[in-house]
Tab-separated table of C-alpha atoms and ligand atoms in Angstrom:
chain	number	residue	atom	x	y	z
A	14	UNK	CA	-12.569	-6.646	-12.961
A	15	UNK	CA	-11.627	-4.209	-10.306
A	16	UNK	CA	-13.048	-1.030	-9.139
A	17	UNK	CA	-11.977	2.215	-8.580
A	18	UNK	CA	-12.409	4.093	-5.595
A	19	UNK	CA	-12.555	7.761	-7.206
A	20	UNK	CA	-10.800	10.382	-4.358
A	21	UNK	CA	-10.609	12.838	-7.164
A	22	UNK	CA	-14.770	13.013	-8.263
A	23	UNK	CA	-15.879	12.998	-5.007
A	24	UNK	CA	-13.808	15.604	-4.102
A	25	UNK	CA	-15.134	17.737	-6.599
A	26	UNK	CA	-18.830	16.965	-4.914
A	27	UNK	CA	-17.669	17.684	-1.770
A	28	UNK	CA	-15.781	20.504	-2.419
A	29	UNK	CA	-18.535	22.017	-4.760
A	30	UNK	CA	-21.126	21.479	-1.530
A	31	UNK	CA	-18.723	23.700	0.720
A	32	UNK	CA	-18.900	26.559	-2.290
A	33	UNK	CA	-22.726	26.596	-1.686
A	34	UNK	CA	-22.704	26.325	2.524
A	35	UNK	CA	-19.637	28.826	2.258
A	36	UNK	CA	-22.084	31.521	-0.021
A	37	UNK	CA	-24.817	31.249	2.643
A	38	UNK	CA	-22.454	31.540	5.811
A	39	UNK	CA	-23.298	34.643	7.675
A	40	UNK	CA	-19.764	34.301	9.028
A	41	UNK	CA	-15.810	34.929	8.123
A	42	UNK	CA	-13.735	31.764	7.571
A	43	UNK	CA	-10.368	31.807	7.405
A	44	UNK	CA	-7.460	28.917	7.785
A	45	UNK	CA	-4.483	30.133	8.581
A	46	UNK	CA	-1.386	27.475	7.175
A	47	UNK	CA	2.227	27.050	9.347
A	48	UNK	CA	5.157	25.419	7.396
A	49	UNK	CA	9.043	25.517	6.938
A	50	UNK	CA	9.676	26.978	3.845
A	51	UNK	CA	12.682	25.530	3.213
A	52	UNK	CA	10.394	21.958	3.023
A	53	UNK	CA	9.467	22.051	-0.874
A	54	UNK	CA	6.776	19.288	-0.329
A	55	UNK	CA	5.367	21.374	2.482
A	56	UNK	CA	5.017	24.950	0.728
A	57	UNK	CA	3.557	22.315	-2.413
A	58	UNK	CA	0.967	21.147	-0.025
A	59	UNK	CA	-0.101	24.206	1.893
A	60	UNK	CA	-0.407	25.577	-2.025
A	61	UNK	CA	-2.464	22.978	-3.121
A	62	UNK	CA	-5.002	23.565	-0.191
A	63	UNK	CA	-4.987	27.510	0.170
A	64	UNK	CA	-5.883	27.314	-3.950
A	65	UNK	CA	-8.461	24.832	-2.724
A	66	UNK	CA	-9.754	26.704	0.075
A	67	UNK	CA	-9.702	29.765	-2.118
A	68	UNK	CA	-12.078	27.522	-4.649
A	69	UNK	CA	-14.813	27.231	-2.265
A	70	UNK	CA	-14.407	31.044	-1.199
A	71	UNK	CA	-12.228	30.058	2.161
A	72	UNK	CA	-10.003	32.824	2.935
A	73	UNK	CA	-6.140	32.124	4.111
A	74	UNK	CA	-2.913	33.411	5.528
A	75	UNK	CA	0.490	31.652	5.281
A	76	UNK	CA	3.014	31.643	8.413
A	77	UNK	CA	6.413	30.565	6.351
A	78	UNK	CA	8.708	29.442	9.155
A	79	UNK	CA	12.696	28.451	8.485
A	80	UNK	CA	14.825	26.379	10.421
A	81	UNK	CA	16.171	29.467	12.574
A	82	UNK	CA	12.941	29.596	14.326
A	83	UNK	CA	12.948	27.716	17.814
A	84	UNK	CA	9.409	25.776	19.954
A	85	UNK	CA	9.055	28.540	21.759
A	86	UNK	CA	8.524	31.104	18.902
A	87	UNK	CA	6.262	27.985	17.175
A	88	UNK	CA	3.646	28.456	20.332
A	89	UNK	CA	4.155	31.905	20.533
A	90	UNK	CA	2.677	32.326	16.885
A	91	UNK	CA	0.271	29.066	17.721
A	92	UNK	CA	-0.637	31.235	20.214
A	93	UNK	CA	-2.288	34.317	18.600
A	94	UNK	CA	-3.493	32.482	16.037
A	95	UNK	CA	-5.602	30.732	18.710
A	96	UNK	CA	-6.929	34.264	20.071
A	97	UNK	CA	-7.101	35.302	16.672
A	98	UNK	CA	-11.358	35.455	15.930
A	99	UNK	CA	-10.467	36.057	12.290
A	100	UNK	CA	-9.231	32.557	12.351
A	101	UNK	CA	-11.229	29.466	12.307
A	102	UNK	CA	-8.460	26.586	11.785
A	103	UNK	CA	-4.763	26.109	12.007
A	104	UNK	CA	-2.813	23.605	10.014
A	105	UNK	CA	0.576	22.821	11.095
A	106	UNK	CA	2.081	21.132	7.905
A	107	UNK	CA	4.732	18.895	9.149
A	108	UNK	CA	7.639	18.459	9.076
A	109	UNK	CA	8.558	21.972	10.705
A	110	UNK	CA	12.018	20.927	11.089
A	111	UNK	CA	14.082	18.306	13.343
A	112	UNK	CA	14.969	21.227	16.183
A	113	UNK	CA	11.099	21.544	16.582
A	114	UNK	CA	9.042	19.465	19.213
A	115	UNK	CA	6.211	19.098	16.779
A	116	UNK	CA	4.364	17.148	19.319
A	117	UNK	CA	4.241	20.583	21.718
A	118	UNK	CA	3.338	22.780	18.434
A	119	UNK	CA	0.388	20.202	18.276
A	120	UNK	CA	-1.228	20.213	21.687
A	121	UNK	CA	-0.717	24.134	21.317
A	122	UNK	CA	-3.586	24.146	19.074
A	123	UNK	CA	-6.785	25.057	20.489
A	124	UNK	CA	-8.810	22.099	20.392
A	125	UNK	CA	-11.610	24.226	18.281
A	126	UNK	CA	-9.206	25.366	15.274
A	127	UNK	CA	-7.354	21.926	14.955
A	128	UNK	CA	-8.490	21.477	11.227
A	129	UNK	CA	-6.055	18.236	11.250
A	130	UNK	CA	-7.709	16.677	14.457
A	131	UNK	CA	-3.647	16.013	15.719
A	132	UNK	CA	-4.024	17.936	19.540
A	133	UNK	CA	-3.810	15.121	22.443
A	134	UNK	CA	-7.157	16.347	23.383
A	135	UNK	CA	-9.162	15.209	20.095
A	136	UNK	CA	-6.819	12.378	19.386
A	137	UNK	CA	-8.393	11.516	22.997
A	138	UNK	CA	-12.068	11.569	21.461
A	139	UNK	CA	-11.336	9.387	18.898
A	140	UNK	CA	-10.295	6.608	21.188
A	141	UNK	CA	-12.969	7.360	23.181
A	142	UNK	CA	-15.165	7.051	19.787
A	143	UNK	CA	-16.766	10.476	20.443
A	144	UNK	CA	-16.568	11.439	16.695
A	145	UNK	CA	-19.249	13.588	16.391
A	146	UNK	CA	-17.403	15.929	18.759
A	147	UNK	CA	-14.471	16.450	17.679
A	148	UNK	CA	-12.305	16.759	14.580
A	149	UNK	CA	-10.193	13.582	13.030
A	150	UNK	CA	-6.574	13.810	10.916
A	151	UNK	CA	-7.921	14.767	7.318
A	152	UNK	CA	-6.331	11.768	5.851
A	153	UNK	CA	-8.013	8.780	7.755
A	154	UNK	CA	-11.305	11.179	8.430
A	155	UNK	CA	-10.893	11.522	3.723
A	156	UNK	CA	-10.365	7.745	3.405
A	157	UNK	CA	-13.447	6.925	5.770
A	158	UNK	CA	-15.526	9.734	3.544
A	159	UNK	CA	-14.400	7.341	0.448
A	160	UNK	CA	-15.439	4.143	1.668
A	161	UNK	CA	-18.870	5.747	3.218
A	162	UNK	CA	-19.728	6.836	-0.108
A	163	UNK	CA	-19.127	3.524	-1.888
A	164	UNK	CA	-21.475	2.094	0.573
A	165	UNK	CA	-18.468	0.020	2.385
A	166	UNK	CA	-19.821	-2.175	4.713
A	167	UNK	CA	-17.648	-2.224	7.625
A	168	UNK	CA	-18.849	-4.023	10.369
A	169	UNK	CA	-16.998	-7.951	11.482
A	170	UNK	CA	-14.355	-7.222	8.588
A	171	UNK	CA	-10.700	-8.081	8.835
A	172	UNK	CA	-8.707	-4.716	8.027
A	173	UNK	CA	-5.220	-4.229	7.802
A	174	UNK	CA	-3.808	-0.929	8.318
A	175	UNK	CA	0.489	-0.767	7.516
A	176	UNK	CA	2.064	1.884	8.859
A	177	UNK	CA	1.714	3.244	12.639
A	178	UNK	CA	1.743	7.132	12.232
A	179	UNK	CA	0.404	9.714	14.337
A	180	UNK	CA	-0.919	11.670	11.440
A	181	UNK	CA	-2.502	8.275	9.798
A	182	UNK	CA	-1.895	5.145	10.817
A	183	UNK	CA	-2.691	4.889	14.297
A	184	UNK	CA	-6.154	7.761	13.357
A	185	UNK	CA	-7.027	4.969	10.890
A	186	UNK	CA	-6.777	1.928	13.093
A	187	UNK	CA	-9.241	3.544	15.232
A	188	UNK	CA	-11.610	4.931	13.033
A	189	UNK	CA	-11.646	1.340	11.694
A	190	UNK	CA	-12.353	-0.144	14.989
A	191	UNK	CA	-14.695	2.602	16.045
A	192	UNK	CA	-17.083	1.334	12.730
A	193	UNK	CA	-16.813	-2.454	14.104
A	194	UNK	CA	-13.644	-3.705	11.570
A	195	UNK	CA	-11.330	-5.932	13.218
A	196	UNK	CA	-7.850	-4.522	13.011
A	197	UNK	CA	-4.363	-5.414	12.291
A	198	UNK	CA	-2.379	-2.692	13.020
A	199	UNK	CA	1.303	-3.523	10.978
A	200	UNK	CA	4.617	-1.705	10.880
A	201	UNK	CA	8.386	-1.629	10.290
A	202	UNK	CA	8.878	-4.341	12.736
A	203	UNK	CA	6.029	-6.993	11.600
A	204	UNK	CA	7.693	-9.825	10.177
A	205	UNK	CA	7.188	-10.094	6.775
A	206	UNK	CA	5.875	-13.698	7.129
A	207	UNK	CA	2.902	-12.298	8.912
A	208	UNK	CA	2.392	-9.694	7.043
A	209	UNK	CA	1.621	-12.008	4.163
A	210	UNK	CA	-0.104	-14.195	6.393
A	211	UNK	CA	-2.637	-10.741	7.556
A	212	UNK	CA	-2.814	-9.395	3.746
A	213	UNK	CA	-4.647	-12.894	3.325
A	214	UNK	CA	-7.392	-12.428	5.307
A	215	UNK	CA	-7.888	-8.938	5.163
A	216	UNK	CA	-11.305	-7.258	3.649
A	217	UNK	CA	-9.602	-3.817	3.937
A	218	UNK	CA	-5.619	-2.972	3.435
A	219	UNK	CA	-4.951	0.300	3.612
A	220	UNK	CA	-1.078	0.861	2.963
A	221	UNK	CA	0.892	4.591	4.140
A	222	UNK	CA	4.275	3.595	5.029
A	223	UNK	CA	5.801	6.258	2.528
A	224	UNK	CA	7.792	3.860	0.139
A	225	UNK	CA	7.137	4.151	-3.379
A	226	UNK	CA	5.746	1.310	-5.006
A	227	UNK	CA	6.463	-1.077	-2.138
A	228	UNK	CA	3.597	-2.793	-1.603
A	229	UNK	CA	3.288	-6.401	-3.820
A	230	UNK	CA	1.872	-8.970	-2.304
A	231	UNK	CA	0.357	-12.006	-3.537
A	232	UNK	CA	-2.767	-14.243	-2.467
A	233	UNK	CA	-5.328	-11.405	-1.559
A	234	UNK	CA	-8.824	-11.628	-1.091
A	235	UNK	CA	-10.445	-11.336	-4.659
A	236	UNK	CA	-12.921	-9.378	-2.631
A	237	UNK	CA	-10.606	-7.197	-0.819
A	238	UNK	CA	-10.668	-3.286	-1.026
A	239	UNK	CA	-6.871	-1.827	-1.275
A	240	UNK	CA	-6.339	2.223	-0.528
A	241	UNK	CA	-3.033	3.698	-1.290
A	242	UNK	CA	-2.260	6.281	1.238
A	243	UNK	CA	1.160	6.960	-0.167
A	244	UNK	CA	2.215	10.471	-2.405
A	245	UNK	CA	5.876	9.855	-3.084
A	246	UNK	CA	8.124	11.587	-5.711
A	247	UNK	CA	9.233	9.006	-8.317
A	248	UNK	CA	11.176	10.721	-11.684
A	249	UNK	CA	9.043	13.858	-11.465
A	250	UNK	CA	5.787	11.757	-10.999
A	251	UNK	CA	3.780	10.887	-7.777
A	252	UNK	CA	3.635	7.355	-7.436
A	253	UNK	CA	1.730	5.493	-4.610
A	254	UNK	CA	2.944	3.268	-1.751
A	255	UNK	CA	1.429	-0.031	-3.622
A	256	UNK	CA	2.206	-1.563	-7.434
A	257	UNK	CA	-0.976	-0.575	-8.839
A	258	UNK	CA	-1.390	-3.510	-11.786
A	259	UNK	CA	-0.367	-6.358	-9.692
A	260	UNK	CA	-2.448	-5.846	-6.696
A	261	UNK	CA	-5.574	-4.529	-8.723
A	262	UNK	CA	-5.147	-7.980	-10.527
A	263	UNK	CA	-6.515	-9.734	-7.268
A	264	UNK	CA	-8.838	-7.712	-6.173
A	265	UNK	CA	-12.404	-6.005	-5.898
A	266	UNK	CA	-11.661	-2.419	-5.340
A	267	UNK	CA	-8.827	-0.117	-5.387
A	268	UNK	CA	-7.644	4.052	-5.009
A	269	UNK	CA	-5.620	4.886	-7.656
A	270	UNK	CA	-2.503	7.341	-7.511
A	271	UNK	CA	-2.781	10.324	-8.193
A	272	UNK	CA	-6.645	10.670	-7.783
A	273	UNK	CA	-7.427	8.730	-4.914
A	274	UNK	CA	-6.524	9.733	-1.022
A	275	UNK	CA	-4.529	12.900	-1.996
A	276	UNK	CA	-7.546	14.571	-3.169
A	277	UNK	CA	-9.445	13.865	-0.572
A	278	UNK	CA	-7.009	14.793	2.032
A	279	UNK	CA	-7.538	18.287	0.598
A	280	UNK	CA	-11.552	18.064	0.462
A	281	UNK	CA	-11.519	17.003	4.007
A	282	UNK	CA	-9.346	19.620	5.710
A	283	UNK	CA	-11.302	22.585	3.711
A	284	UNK	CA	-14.952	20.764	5.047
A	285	UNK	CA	-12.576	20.363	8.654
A	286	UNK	CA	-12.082	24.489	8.121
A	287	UNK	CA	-15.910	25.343	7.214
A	288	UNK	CA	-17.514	23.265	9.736
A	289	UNK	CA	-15.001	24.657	13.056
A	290	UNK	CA	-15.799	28.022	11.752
A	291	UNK	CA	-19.515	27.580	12.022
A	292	UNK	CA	-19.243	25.804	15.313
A	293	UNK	CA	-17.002	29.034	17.086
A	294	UNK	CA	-19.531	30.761	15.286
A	295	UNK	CA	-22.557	29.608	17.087
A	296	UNK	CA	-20.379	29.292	20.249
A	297	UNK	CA	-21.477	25.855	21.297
B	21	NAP	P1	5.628	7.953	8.341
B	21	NAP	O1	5.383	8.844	9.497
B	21	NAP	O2	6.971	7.908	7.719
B	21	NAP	O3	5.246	6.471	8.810
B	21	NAP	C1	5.499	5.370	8.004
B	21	NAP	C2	5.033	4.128	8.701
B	21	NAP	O4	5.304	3.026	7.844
B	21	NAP	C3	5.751	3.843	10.033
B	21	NAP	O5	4.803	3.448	11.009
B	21	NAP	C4	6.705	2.706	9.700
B	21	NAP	O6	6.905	1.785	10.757
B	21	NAP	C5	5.941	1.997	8.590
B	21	NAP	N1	6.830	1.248	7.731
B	21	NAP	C6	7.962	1.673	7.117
B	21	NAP	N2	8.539	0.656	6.444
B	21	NAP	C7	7.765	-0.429	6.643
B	21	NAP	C8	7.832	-1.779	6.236
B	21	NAP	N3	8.859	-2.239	5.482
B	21	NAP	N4	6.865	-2.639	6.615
B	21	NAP	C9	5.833	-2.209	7.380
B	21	NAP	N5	5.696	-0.930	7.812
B	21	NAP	C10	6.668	-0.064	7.450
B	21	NAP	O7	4.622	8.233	7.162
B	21	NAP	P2	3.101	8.846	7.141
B	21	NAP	O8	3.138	10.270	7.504
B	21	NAP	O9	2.172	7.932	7.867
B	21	NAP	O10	2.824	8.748	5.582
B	21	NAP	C11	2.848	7.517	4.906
B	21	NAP	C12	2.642	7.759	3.425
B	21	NAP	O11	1.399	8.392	3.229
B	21	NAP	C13	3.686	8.680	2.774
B	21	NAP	O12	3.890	8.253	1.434
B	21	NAP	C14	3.008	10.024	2.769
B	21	NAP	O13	3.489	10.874	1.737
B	21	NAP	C15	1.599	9.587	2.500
B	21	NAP	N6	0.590	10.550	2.911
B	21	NAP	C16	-0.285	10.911	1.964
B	21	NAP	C17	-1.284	11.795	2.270
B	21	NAP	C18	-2.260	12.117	1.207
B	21	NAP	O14	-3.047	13.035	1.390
B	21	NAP	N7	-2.264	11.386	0.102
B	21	NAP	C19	-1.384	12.339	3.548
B	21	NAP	C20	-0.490	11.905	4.531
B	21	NAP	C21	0.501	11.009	4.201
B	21	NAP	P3	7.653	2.184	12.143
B	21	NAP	O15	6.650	2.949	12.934
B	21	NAP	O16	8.002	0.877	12.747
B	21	NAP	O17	8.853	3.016	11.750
């Protein structure tokens, strides 16, 4: 009988620990959110965590951007944030729109308010598997958090990660083979064949290659562990990147959708905002 891997309870604990650390703070915290309006998905998701944030007593400001605005006027506004001591992190929810070289907005971000760990210079301490020191992409840093506290054991397993983003996929890959997994990175171009072939011998899938319900295959490991990394809009409902029934049918453990990554996505950023706060607080 398979397991669930509950993103939505734990949450809740973390979340509920950040209320308490937040109460005692002898400092302001604040996260200040960038997004194209015009993006319905992005104002939904910069919603969902300023309500969080406000949960847990996390002060925010919104910076609504539309598709007249140009780079330039991006960093400008990156920039004060950063000089900004009232705020502690800045999340750039993407996509800002196709004129903008998101990349540049990125790196723009001072490497101590980067609540989504996506600046070249702390993507650069992940691969140099300096986590302690930096801050990693609240999705793969949330699914790591999951499978810590269902005592995964990591080390000489076979994961396969599909999907090569810069916000997950390639994150997850390493945060995989920083804790000693061996890892297939797959994407769009990975013969299907092998795919199959991977999925097989993998301990760990994790599947984000934003396609809803697209993930079926047969013959996995009846011991495997399967995380669904994918939110996507399905007749008003949001439906994950892998066919729930079928694939729990084969294996040990499983994230359901909703109530699985999303959740903790959110939890992680807001712990991402608390813990860069007291860090410029303390000035180390
Ligand atoms: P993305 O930037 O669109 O990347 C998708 C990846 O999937 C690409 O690397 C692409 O390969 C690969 N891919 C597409 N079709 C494929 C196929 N047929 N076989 C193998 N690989 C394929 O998406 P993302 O930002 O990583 O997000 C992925 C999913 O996760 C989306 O559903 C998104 O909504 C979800 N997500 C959820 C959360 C959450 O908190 N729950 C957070 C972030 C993202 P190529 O590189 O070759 O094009």
């Amino acid at each position: 009988m398979v397991q669930i891997l509950d993103g939505k309870k734990l949450s809740k604990k973390i979340l509920e620990k950040i209320a308490e650390n937040v109460k005692e703070a002898a400092f302001s915290i604040k996260l200040a959110s960038i997004y194209n309006e015009k993006n319905p998905g992005s104002k939904m998701y910069v919603g969902m965590k300023v309500r969080r944030a406000a949960s847990v007593g996390i002060d925010s400001e919104e910076f609504k951007i539309d598709d007249t605005w140009n780079t330039d006027q991006v960093l400008r506004l990156i920039d004060k944030l950063n000089h900004d001591d009232s705020v502690s992190g800045i999340l750039v929810q993407s996509p800002l729109g196709q004129h903008i070289d998101e990349s540049a907005v990125f790196n723009a971000i001072s490497p101590i308010k980067d609540v989504d760990g996506l600046a070249a210079y702390n993507q650069g301490l992940l691969f140099e598997n300096a986590e302690e020191k930096h801050v990693v992409s609240a999705t793969p840093a949330g699914v790591m958090a999951l499978l810590k506290a269902y005592d995964y054991s990591f080390t000489g397993k076979n994961a396969l990660v599909i999907g090569r983003s810069v916000l997950f996929g390639r994150p997850m890959s390493i945060l995989l083979t920083n804790a000693d997994m061996t890892v297939t990175l797959a994407h769009s171009k990975t013969p299907t064949d092998q795919l199959q072939q991977f999925a097989q011998t993998a301990d760990l899938i994790v599947v984000a290659v934003g396609k809803a319900n697209w993930f079926q295959l047969d013959h996995l490991k009846a011991t495997a562990t399967v995380i669904d990394v994918g939110a996507n809009k399905l007749d008003g409902q949001t439906v994950g990147d892998v066919v729930f029934q079928k694939t729990a049918a084969q294996v040990s453990w499983i994230t359901p959708v909703p109530g699985g990554v999303g959740p903790m996505t959110i939890a992680t950023l807001i712990q991402h905002t608390y813990e860069l706060a007291k860090f410029q607080h303390r000035g180390e």
